[in-house]
JSON list of C-alpha atoms in Angstrom, two decimals:
[
{"chain": "A", "resi": 5, "resn": "MET", "atom": "CA", "xyz": [19.49, 217.80, -45.15]},
{"chain": "A", "resi": 6, "resn": "ALA", "atom": "CA", "xyz": [17.44, 214.72, -45.95]},
{"chain": "A", "resi": 7, "resn": "TYR", "atom": "CA", "xyz": [14.55, 213.71, -43.73]},
{"chain": "A", "resi": 8, "resn": "PRO", "atom": "CA", "xyz": [13.11, 210.23, -43.57]},
{"chain": "A", "resi": 9, "resn": "THR", "atom": "CA", "xyz": [9.88, 209.72, -45.47]},
{"chain": "A", "resi": 10, "resn": "ILE", "atom": "CA", "xyz": [6.71, 208.43, -43.84]},
{"chain": "A", "resi": 11, "resn": "SER", "atom": "CA", "xyz": [7.23, 205.06, -45.56]},
{"chain": "A", "resi": 12, "resn": "SER", "atom": "CA", "xyz": [10.73, 204.70, -44.24]},
{"chain": "A", "resi": 13, "resn": "ILE", "atom": "CA", "xyz": [9.55, 205.57, -40.74]},
{"chain": "A", "resi": 14, "resn": "SER", "atom": "CA", "xyz": [6.86, 202.89, -41.01]},
{"chain": "A", "resi": 15, "resn": "ILE", "atom": "CA", "xyz": [9.36, 200.29, -42.13]},
{"chain": "A", "resi": 16, "resn": "LEU", "atom": "CA", "xyz": [11.68, 201.12, -39.25]},
{"chain": "A", "resi": 17, "resn": "PHE", "atom": "CA", "xyz": [8.78, 200.94, -36.76]},
{"chain": "A", "resi": 18, "resn": "LEU", "atom": "CA", "xyz": [7.63, 197.57, -38.06]},
{"chain": "A", "resi": 19, "resn": "LEU", "atom": "CA", "xyz": [11.22, 196.24, -38.04]},
{"chain": "A", "resi": 20, "resn": "SER", "atom": "CA", "xyz": [11.64, 197.40, -34.43]},
{"chain": "A", "resi": 21, "resn": "LEU", "atom": "CA", "xyz": [8.29, 195.85, -33.48]},
{"chain": "A", "resi": 22, "resn": "SER", "atom": "CA", "xyz": [9.26, 192.54, -35.15]},
{"chain": "A", "resi": 23, "resn": "ILE", "atom": "CA", "xyz": [12.55, 192.42, -33.27]},
{"chain": "A", "resi": 24, "resn": "THR", "atom": "CA", "xyz": [10.84, 193.13, -30.00]},
{"chain": "A", "resi": 25, "resn": "GLN", "atom": "CA", "xyz": [8.29, 190.40, -30.52]},
{"chain": "A", "resi": 26, "resn": "SER", "atom": "CA", "xyz": [10.97, 187.91, -31.59]},
{"chain": "A", "resi": 27, "resn": "THR", "atom": "CA", "xyz": [12.98, 188.67, -28.43]},
{"chain": "A", "resi": 28, "resn": "SER", "atom": "CA", "xyz": [9.89, 188.34, -26.26]},
{"chain": "A", "resi": 29, "resn": "THR", "atom": "CA", "xyz": [9.05, 184.99, -27.86]},
{"chain": "A", "resi": 30, "resn": "SER", "atom": "CA", "xyz": [12.54, 183.65, -27.38]},
{"chain": "A", "resi": 31, "resn": "ILE", "atom": "CA", "xyz": [12.52, 184.29, -23.66]},
{"chain": "A", "resi": 32, "resn": "THR", "atom": "CA", "xyz": [9.00, 182.97, -23.06]},
{"chain": "A", "resi": 33, "resn": "THR", "atom": "CA", "xyz": [8.84, 179.34, -21.94]},
{"chain": "A", "resi": 34, "resn": "GLU", "atom": "CA", "xyz": [5.76, 177.14, -22.11]},
{"chain": "A", "resi": 35, "resn": "SER", "atom": "CA", "xyz": [4.23, 176.01, -18.89]},
{"chain": "A", "resi": 36, "resn": "PRO", "atom": "CA", "xyz": [4.70, 172.24, -18.24]},
{"chain": "A", "resi": 37, "resn": "PRO", "atom": "CA", "xyz": [1.64, 170.08, -18.97]},
{"chain": "A", "resi": 38, "resn": "ILE", "atom": "CA", "xyz": [-0.67, 169.16, -16.16]},
{"chain": "A", "resi": 39, "resn": "PRO", "atom": "CA", "xyz": [-1.77, 165.52, -15.63]},
{"chain": "A", "resi": 40, "resn": "THR", "atom": "CA", "xyz": [-5.36, 164.87, -16.58]},
{"chain": "A", "resi": 41, "resn": "PRO", "atom": "CA", "xyz": [-7.59, 164.21, -13.52]},
{"chain": "A", "resi": 42, "resn": "TRP", "atom": "CA", "xyz": [-9.09, 160.73, -13.38]},
{"chain": "A", "resi": 43, "resn": "PRO", "atom": "CA", "xyz": [-12.70, 160.47, -14.57]},
{"chain": "A", "resi": 44, "resn": "HIS", "atom": "CA", "xyz": [-15.13, 160.09, -11.72]},
{"chain": "A", "resi": 45, "resn": "GLN", "atom": "CA", "xyz": [-16.00, 156.57, -12.89]},
{"chain": "A", "resi": 46, "resn": "PHE", "atom": "CA", "xyz": [-13.96, 154.17, -14.97]},
{"chain": "A", "resi": 47, "resn": "HIS", "atom": "CA", "xyz": [-13.01, 150.55, -15.48]},
{"chain": "A", "resi": 48, "resn": "SER", "atom": "CA", "xyz": [-9.48, 149.51, -16.28]},
{"chain": "A", "resi": 49, "resn": "ILE", "atom": "CA", "xyz": [-7.58, 146.26, -16.72]},
{"chain": "A", "resi": 50, "resn": "LEU", "atom": "CA", "xyz": [-3.98, 146.42, -15.47]},
{"chain": "A", "resi": 51, "resn": "VAL", "atom": "CA", "xyz": [-1.07, 144.04, -15.77]},
{"chain": "A", "resi": 52, "resn": "MET", "atom": "CA", "xyz": [1.10, 144.39, -12.66]},
{"chain": "A", "resi": 53, "resn": "ASN", "atom": "CA", "xyz": [4.74, 143.28, -12.63]},
{"chain": "A", "resi": 54, "resn": "TYR", "atom": "CA", "xyz": [6.60, 143.13, -9.37]},
{"chain": "A", "resi": 55, "resn": "SER", "atom": "CA", "xyz": [10.10, 141.68, -9.82]},
{"chain": "A", "resi": 56, "resn": "GLY", "atom": "CA", "xyz": [8.73, 139.13, -12.22]},
{"chain": "A", "resi": 57, "resn": "ILE", "atom": "CA", "xyz": [5.62, 138.29, -10.22]},
{"chain": "A", "resi": 58, "resn": "LEU", "atom": "CA", "xyz": [2.64, 139.00, -12.42]},
{"chain": "A", "resi": 59, "resn": "GLU", "atom": "CA", "xyz": [-0.92, 139.98, -11.52]},
{"chain": "A", "resi": 60, "resn": "LEU", "atom": "CA", "xyz": [-3.97, 140.90, -13.62]},
{"chain": "A", "resi": 61, "resn": "ILE", "atom": "CA", "xyz": [-6.08, 143.58, -11.92]},
{"chain": "A", "resi": 62, "resn": "ASP", "atom": "CA", "xyz": [-9.68, 144.35, -12.86]},
{"chain": "A", "resi": 63, "resn": "LEU", "atom": "CA", "xyz": [-10.00, 147.90, -11.46]},
{"chain": "A", "resi": 64, "resn": "TRP", "atom": "CA", "xyz": [-13.35, 149.68, -10.87]},
{"chain": "A", "resi": 65, "resn": "TYR", "atom": "CA", "xyz": [-13.09, 153.31, -9.74]},
{"chain": "A", "resi": 66, "resn": "ASP", "atom": "CA", "xyz": [-16.29, 155.00, -8.51]},
{"chain": "A", "resi": 67, "resn": "TRP", "atom": "CA", "xyz": [-15.63, 158.41, -6.93]},
{"chain": "A", "resi": 68, "resn": "PRO", "atom": "CA", "xyz": [-19.27, 159.60, -6.66]},
{"chain": "A", "resi": 69, "resn": "ASN", "atom": "CA", "xyz": [-20.06, 156.61, -4.47]},
{"chain": "A", "resi": 70, "resn": "GLY", "atom": "CA", "xyz": [-16.77, 156.73, -2.59]},
{"chain": "A", "resi": 71, "resn": "ARG", "atom": "CA", "xyz": [-15.47, 153.27, -3.54]},
{"chain": "A", "resi": 72, "resn": "ASN", "atom": "CA", "xyz": [-12.71, 151.50, -5.41]},
{"chain": "A", "resi": 73, "resn": "PHE", "atom": "CA", "xyz": [-12.43, 147.81, -6.27]},
{"chain": "A", "resi": 74, "resn": "ASN", "atom": "CA", "xyz": [-9.42, 145.79, -7.34]},
{"chain": "A", "resi": 75, "resn": "ILE", "atom": "CA", "xyz": [-10.12, 142.19, -8.43]},
{"chain": "A", "resi": 76, "resn": "ILE", "atom": "CA", "xyz": [-6.67, 140.63, -8.50]},
{"chain": "A", "resi": 77, "resn": "GLN", "atom": "CA", "xyz": [-5.73, 137.46, -10.35]},
{"chain": "A", "resi": 78, "resn": "ASP", "atom": "CA", "xyz": [-2.30, 136.10, -9.45]},
{"chain": "A", "resi": 79, "resn": "GLN", "atom": "CA", "xyz": [-0.58, 134.33, -12.33]},
{"chain": "A", "resi": 80, "resn": "LEU", "atom": "CA", "xyz": [-1.75, 130.69, -12.22]},
{"chain": "A", "resi": 81, "resn": "GLY", "atom": "CA", "xyz": [-2.85, 131.40, -8.65]},
{"chain": "A", "resi": 82, "resn": "LYS", "atom": "CA", "xyz": [-5.61, 132.74, -6.47]},
{"chain": "A", "resi": 83, "resn": "LEU", "atom": "CA", "xyz": [-8.29, 135.34, -7.22]},
{"chain": "A", "resi": 84, "resn": "VAL", "atom": "CA", "xyz": [-8.31, 138.04, -4.51]},
{"chain": "A", "resi": 85, "resn": "TYR", "atom": "CA", "xyz": [-10.79, 140.88, -4.00]},
{"chain": "A", "resi": 86, "resn": "ASP", "atom": "CA", "xyz": [-9.58, 144.24, -2.66]},
{"chain": "A", "resi": 87, "resn": "LEU", "atom": "CA", "xyz": [-12.56, 146.46, -1.82]},
{"chain": "A", "resi": 88, "resn": "GLU", "atom": "CA", "xyz": [-11.90, 150.00, -0.57]},
{"chain": "A", "resi": 89, "resn": "TRP", "atom": "CA", "xyz": [-14.25, 152.68, 0.74]},
{"chain": "A", "resi": 90, "resn": "ASN", "atom": "CA", "xyz": [-13.81, 156.43, 1.15]},
{"chain": "A", "resi": 91, "resn": "ASN", "atom": "CA", "xyz": [-14.27, 156.12, 4.92]},
{"chain": "A", "resi": 92, "resn": "GLY", "atom": "CA", "xyz": [-10.94, 154.27, 5.07]},
{"chain": "A", "resi": 93, "resn": "THR", "atom": "CA", "xyz": [-12.42, 150.77, 5.42]},
{"chain": "A", "resi": 94, "resn": "SER", "atom": "CA", "xyz": [-10.79, 148.10, 3.29]},
{"chain": "A", "resi": 95, "resn": "PHE", "atom": "CA", "xyz": [-11.71, 144.43, 2.77]},
{"chain": "A", "resi": 96, "resn": "VAL", "atom": "CA", "xyz": [-9.33, 141.91, 1.14]},
{"chain": "A", "resi": 97, "resn": "TYR", "atom": "CA", "xyz": [-10.97, 138.54, 0.67]},
{"chain": "A", "resi": 98, "resn": "ARG", "atom": "CA", "xyz": [-11.44, 135.38, -1.39]},
{"chain": "A", "resi": 99, "resn": "LEU", "atom": "CA", "xyz": [-14.66, 133.91, -2.63]},
{"chain": "A", "resi": 100, "resn": "ASP", "atom": "CA", "xyz": [-13.65, 130.24, -2.18]},
{"chain": "A", "resi": 101, "resn": "ALA", "atom": "CA", "xyz": [-14.00, 127.55, 0.41]},
{"chain": "A", "resi": 102, "resn": "THR", "atom": "CA", "xyz": [-11.33, 129.12, 2.63]},
{"chain": "A", "resi": 103, "resn": "LYS", "atom": "CA", "xyz": [-13.62, 132.11, 3.35]},
{"chain": "A", "resi": 104, "resn": "LYS", "atom": "CA", "xyz": [-10.46, 134.15, 4.04]},
{"chain": "A", "resi": 105, "resn": "CYS", "atom": "CA", "xyz": [-10.98, 137.81, 4.68]},
{"chain": "A", "resi": 106, "resn": "SER", "atom": "CA", "xyz": [-8.78, 140.54, 6.00]},
{"chain": "A", "resi": 107, "resn": "THR", "atom": "CA", "xyz": [-9.93, 144.02, 7.01]},
{"chain": "A", "resi": 108, "resn": "ALA", "atom": "CA", "xyz": [-8.05, 147.26, 7.59]},
{"chain": "A", "resi": 109, "resn": "GLN", "atom": "CA", "xyz": [-8.90, 150.79, 8.61]},
{"chain": "A", "resi": 110, "resn": "LEU", "atom": "CA", "xyz": [-6.77, 153.28, 6.78]},
{"chain": "A", "resi": 111, "resn": "PRO", "atom": "CA", "xyz": [-6.36, 156.94, 7.84]},
{"chain": "A", "resi": 112, "resn": "VAL", "atom": "CA", "xyz": [-7.58, 158.18, 4.43]},
{"chain": "A", "resi": 113, "resn": "GLY", "atom": "CA", "xyz": [-10.05, 157.00, 1.81]},
{"chain": "A", "resi": 114, "resn": "ILE", "atom": "CA", "xyz": [-9.72, 156.22, -1.90]},
{"chain": "A", "resi": 115, "resn": "LEU", "atom": "CA", "xyz": [-7.71, 158.34, -4.32]},
{"chain": "A", "resi": 116, "resn": "ARG", "atom": "CA", "xyz": [-9.24, 161.63, -5.39]},
{"chain": "A", "resi": 117, "resn": "PRO", "atom": "CA", "xyz": [-9.67, 162.23, -9.12]},
{"chain": "A", "resi": 118, "resn": "ASN", "atom": "CA", "xyz": [-7.04, 165.00, -8.88]},
{"chain": "A", "resi": 119, "resn": "TRP", "atom": "CA", "xyz": [-4.60, 163.02, -6.74]},
{"chain": "A", "resi": 120, "resn": "LEU", "atom": "CA", "xyz": [-1.76, 163.93, -9.16]},
{"chain": "A", "resi": 121, "resn": "ASP", "atom": "CA", "xyz": [-2.04, 167.67, -8.32]},
{"chain": "A", "resi": 122, "resn": "GLY", "atom": "CA", "xyz": [1.36, 168.97, -7.39]},
{"chain": "A", "resi": 123, "resn": "ALA", "atom": "CA", "xyz": [3.23, 166.22, -9.22]},
{"chain": "A", "resi": 124, "resn": "THR", "atom": "CA", "xyz": [6.58, 167.22, -10.82]},
{"chain": "A", "resi": 125, "resn": "TYR", "atom": "CA", "xyz": [6.75, 167.10, -14.62]},
{"chain": "A", "resi": 126, "resn": "ILE", "atom": "CA", "xyz": [9.89, 165.29, -15.77]},
{"chain": "A", "resi": 127, "resn": "GLY", "atom": "CA", "xyz": [9.45, 165.29, -19.56]},
{"chain": "A", "resi": 128, "resn": "GLN", "atom": "CA", "xyz": [8.37, 162.93, -22.28]},
{"chain": "A", "resi": 129, "resn": "ARG", "atom": "CA", "xyz": [9.33, 159.29, -22.59]},
{"chain": "A", "resi": 130, "resn": "HIS", "atom": "CA", "xyz": [8.30, 156.24, -24.67]},
{"chain": "A", "resi": 131, "resn": "VAL", "atom": "CA", "xyz": [6.80, 153.42, -22.63]},
{"chain": "A", "resi": 132, "resn": "ASP", "atom": "CA", "xyz": [4.80, 150.39, -23.81]},
{"chain": "A", "resi": 133, "resn": "GLY", "atom": "CA", "xyz": [4.88, 151.75, -27.35]},
{"chain": "A", "resi": 134, "resn": "PHE", "atom": "CA", "xyz": [3.37, 155.19, -26.44]},
{"chain": "A", "resi": 135, "resn": "LEU", "atom": "CA", "xyz": [4.87, 158.63, -26.25]},
{"chain": "A", "resi": 136, "resn": "CYS", "atom": "CA", "xyz": [3.95, 159.86, -22.77]},
{"chain": "A", "resi": 137, "resn": "ASN", "atom": "CA", "xyz": [4.14, 162.90, -20.60]},
{"chain": "A", "resi": 138, "resn": "VAL", "atom": "CA", "xyz": [5.65, 161.81, -17.30]},
{"chain": "A", "resi": 139, "resn": "TRP", "atom": "CA", "xyz": [5.22, 163.12, -13.73]},
{"chain": "A", "resi": 140, "resn": "GLU", "atom": "CA", "xyz": [6.69, 162.11, -10.40]},
{"chain": "A", "resi": 141, "resn": "LYS", "atom": "CA", "xyz": [4.75, 162.39, -7.16]},
{"chain": "A", "resi": 142, "resn": "VAL", "atom": "CA", "xyz": [6.92, 162.91, -4.06]},
{"chain": "A", "resi": 143, "resn": "GLU", "atom": "CA", "xyz": [9.46, 160.34, -5.28]},
{"chain": "A", "resi": 144, "resn": "PHE", "atom": "CA", "xyz": [6.87, 157.58, -4.61]},
{"chain": "A", "resi": 145, "resn": "ILE", "atom": "CA", "xyz": [5.20, 157.04, -7.98]},
{"chain": "A", "resi": 146, "resn": "THR", "atom": "CA", "xyz": [6.05, 157.86, -11.60]},
{"chain": "A", "resi": 147, "resn": "TYR", "atom": "CA", "xyz": [3.00, 158.34, -13.81]},
{"chain": "A", "resi": 148, "resn": "TYR", "atom": "CA", "xyz": [2.91, 158.07, -17.61]},
{"chain": "A", "resi": 149, "resn": "GLU", "atom": "CA", "xyz": [0.10, 159.62, -19.65]},
{"chain": "A", "resi": 150, "resn": "ASP", "atom": "CA", "xyz": [-0.36, 159.26, -23.43]},
{"chain": "A", "resi": 151, "resn": "VAL", "atom": "CA", "xyz": [0.47, 162.60, -25.08]},
{"chain": "A", "resi": 152, "resn": "VAL", "atom": "CA", "xyz": [-2.30, 162.26, -27.64]},
{"chain": "A", "resi": 153, "resn": "THR", "atom": "CA", "xyz": [-5.28, 160.67, -25.81]},
{"chain": "A", "resi": 154, "resn": "LYS", "atom": "CA", "xyz": [-4.43, 161.83, -22.27]},
{"chain": "A", "resi": 155, "resn": "ARG", "atom": "CA", "xyz": [-5.16, 158.31, -21.00]},
{"chain": "A", "resi": 156, "resn": "PRO", "atom": "CA", "xyz": [-2.92, 156.69, -18.35]},
{"chain": "A", "resi": 157, "resn": "VAL", "atom": "CA", "xyz": [-0.51, 154.20, -19.87]},
{"chain": "A", "resi": 158, "resn": "HIS", "atom": "CA", "xyz": [1.83, 153.13, -17.10]},
{"chain": "A", "resi": 159, "resn": "TRP", "atom": "CA", "xyz": [2.76, 153.92, -13.51]},
{"chain": "A", "resi": 160, "resn": "LEU", "atom": "CA", "xyz": [5.73, 152.78, -11.48]},
{"chain": "A", "resi": 161, "resn": "PHE", "atom": "CA", "xyz": [6.05, 152.64, -7.70]},
{"chain": "A", "resi": 162, "resn": "TYR", "atom": "CA", "xyz": [9.38, 153.36, -6.04]},
{"chain": "A", "resi": 163, "resn": "THR", "atom": "CA", "xyz": [9.50, 149.69, -4.93]},
{"chain": "A", "resi": 164, "resn": "GLY", "atom": "CA", "xyz": [9.58, 148.57, -8.56]},
{"chain": "A", "resi": 165, "resn": "ARG", "atom": "CA", "xyz": [5.95, 147.49, -8.79]},
{"chain": "A", "resi": 166, "resn": "ALA", "atom": "CA", "xyz": [4.81, 148.49, -12.27]},
{"chain": "A", "resi": 167, "resn": "ALA", "atom": "CA", "xyz": [1.31, 148.85, -13.75]},
{"chain": "A", "resi": 168, "resn": "HIS", "atom": "CA", "xyz": [0.69, 148.50, -17.46]},
{"chain": "A", "resi": 169, "resn": "VAL", "atom": "CA", "xyz": [-2.74, 149.88, -18.45]},
{"chain": "A", "resi": 170, "resn": "MET", "atom": "CA", "xyz": [-4.39, 147.50, -20.93]},
{"chain": "A", "resi": 171, "resn": "THR", "atom": "CA", "xyz": [-7.89, 149.07, -21.08]},
{"chain": "A", "resi": 172, "resn": "PHE", "atom": "CA", "xyz": [-9.43, 152.32, -19.83]},
{"chain": "A", "resi": 173, "resn": "GLU", "atom": "CA", "xyz": [-13.24, 152.64, -20.09]},
{"chain": "A", "resi": 174, "resn": "VAL", "atom": "CA", "xyz": [-14.45, 156.09, -18.98]},
{"chain": "A", "resi": 175, "resn": "GLY", "atom": "CA", "xyz": [-17.89, 156.08, -17.35]},
{"chain": "A", "resi": 176, "resn": "ALA", "atom": "CA", "xyz": [-18.06, 152.31, -16.90]},
{"chain": "A", "resi": 177, "resn": "ALA", "atom": "CA", "xyz": [-19.69, 151.27, -13.61]},
{"chain": "A", "resi": 178, "resn": "LEU", "atom": "CA", "xyz": [-19.98, 148.03, -11.70]},
{"chain": "A", "resi": 179, "resn": "GLU", "atom": "CA", "xyz": [-23.44, 147.07, -10.45]},
{"chain": "A", "resi": 180, "resn": "ASP", "atom": "CA", "xyz": [-24.06, 147.77, -6.76]},
{"chain": "A", "resi": 181, "resn": "ALA", "atom": "CA", "xyz": [-24.52, 144.13, -5.77]},
{"chain": "A", "resi": 182, "resn": "LYS", "atom": "CA", "xyz": [-20.88, 143.37, -6.69]},
{"chain": "A", "resi": 183, "resn": "TRP", "atom": "CA", "xyz": [-19.60, 145.92, -4.10]},
{"chain": "A", "resi": 184, "resn": "GLN", "atom": "CA", "xyz": [-20.83, 143.96, -1.10]},
{"chain": "A", "resi": 185, "resn": "ALA", "atom": "CA", "xyz": [-18.14, 142.22, 0.94]},
{"chain": "A", "resi": 186, "resn": "PRO", "atom": "CA", "xyz": [-19.11, 138.64, 1.98]},
{"chain": "A", "resi": 187, "resn": "VAL", "atom": "CA", "xyz": [-20.82, 138.03, 5.30]},
{"chain": "A", "resi": 188, "resn": "TYR", "atom": "CA", "xyz": [-17.84, 136.23, 6.79]},
{"chain": "A", "resi": 189, "resn": "CYS", "atom": "CA", "xyz": [-15.80, 139.43, 6.62]},
{"chain": "A", "resi": 190, "resn": "PHE", "atom": "CA", "xyz": [-18.02, 140.72, 9.42]},
{"chain": "A", "resi": 191, "resn": "GLU", "atom": "CA", "xyz": [-18.09, 137.54, 11.49]},
{"chain": "A", "resi": 192, "resn": "GLN", "atom": "CA", "xyz": [-14.38, 136.93, 12.07]},
{"chain": "A", "resi": 193, "resn": "SER", "atom": "CA", "xyz": [-12.58, 137.77, 15.34]},
{"chain": "A", "resi": 194, "resn": "PRO", "atom": "CA", "xyz": [-10.20, 140.78, 15.45]},
{"chain": "A", "resi": 195, "resn": "GLU", "atom": "CA", "xyz": [-7.26, 138.33, 15.62]},
{"chain": "A", "resi": 196, "resn": "VAL", "atom": "CA", "xyz": [-8.23, 136.68, 12.35]},
{"chain": "A", "resi": 197, "resn": "ASN", "atom": "CA", "xyz": [-9.23, 140.06, 10.87]},
{"chain": "A", "resi": 198, "resn": "SER", "atom": "CA", "xyz": [-5.65, 141.35, 10.64]},
{"chain": "A", "resi": 199, "resn": "PRO", "atom": "CA", "xyz": [-4.41, 143.20, 7.48]},
{"chain": "A", "resi": 200, "resn": "LYS", "atom": "CA", "xyz": [-1.79, 140.52, 6.77]},
{"chain": "A", "resi": 201, "resn": "LEU", "atom": "CA", "xyz": [-2.20, 138.18, 3.77]},
{"chain": "A", "resi": 202, "resn": "GLU", "atom": "CA", "xyz": [0.10, 135.80, 1.95]},
{"chain": "A", "resi": 203, "resn": "ASN", "atom": "CA", "xyz": [2.07, 136.55, -1.23]},
{"chain": "A", "resi": 204, "resn": "GLY", "atom": "CA", "xyz": [2.95, 140.10, -0.29]},
{"chain": "A", "resi": 205, "resn": "ARG", "atom": "CA", "xyz": [-0.65, 141.28, -0.29]},
{"chain": "A", "resi": 206, "resn": "ASP", "atom": "CA", "xyz": [0.21, 143.43, 2.79]},
{"chain": "A", "resi": 207, "resn": "ASP", "atom": "CA", "xyz": [2.79, 145.24, 0.63]},
{"chain": "A", "resi": 208, "resn": "HIS", "atom": "CA", "xyz": [0.02, 146.06, -1.84]},
{"chain": "A", "resi": 209, "resn": "VAL", "atom": "CA", "xyz": [-2.11, 147.48, 0.99]},
{"chain": "A", "resi": 210, "resn": "PHE", "atom": "CA", "xyz": [0.94, 149.45, 2.30]},
{"chain": "A", "resi": 211, "resn": "GLN", "atom": "CA", "xyz": [1.58, 151.04, -1.11]},
{"chain": "A", "resi": 212, "resn": "ARG", "atom": "CA", "xyz": [-2.06, 151.98, -1.48]},
{"chain": "A", "resi": 213, "resn": "ASN", "atom": "CA", "xyz": [-2.03, 153.52, 1.98]},
{"chain": "A", "resi": 214, "resn": "ILE", "atom": "CA", "xyz": [0.99, 155.67, 1.16]},
{"chain": "A", "resi": 215, "resn": "LEU", "atom": "CA", "xyz": [-0.41, 156.67, -2.22]},
{"chain": "A", "resi": 216, "resn": "ASN", "atom": "CA", "xyz": [-3.61, 157.82, -0.54]},
{"chain": "A", "resi": 217, "resn": "ARG", "atom": "CA", "xyz": [-1.55, 159.86, 1.90]},
{"chain": "A", "resi": 218, "resn": "VAL", "atom": "CA", "xyz": [0.43, 161.68, -0.77]},
{"chain": "A", "resi": 219, "resn": "SER", "atom": "CA", "xyz": [-2.71, 162.34, -2.78]},
{"chain": "A", "resi": 220, "resn": "VAL", "atom": "CA", "xyz": [-4.04, 164.61, -0.02]},
{"chain": "A", "resi": 221, "resn": "GLY", "atom": "CA", "xyz": [-0.69, 166.17, 0.74]}
]
């Protein structure tokens, strides 16, 4: 009667171990990627497209000081300032002879750096020439992040308003003096100080309000 040698037993053991590891690897799935939190301070230039209506937004995000600033240039149109604070106060105004200013008090403040927590990963797609990881947040916004650099590239609201990220400067900060709303924002009557503005600006405020709500949900 022949008995297996030590070498043959070792070979059988290694073969069995290899098969076990291969099977284990084949049934293990990678965890989906997680969106990169926003830096606590950054400056970004965005091109917004809403059904063919274009805007250029100069965005300053300053989480440590609880403030966010959108300087909005309508195509061949007006320059509008949208200043938001973490206490929910928002000023939308123009620095021209009209001295137009609208204020609103929202139930939540600016977006948190980790506002994409809980977003659903939906795979990779090419957008604006970049391969991106893509997430969806409560069917309200679709967010595209560059696979290589982890920078935001594009985001799309459910209404069709789309943001194309042109620049993204981490750590950039706007000087404090630029964050002060003009005096006439505090002098107008409550009737004048309504959150309604022309050219669908109230829609922009509405979308930001909803986005802030889902960020804390």
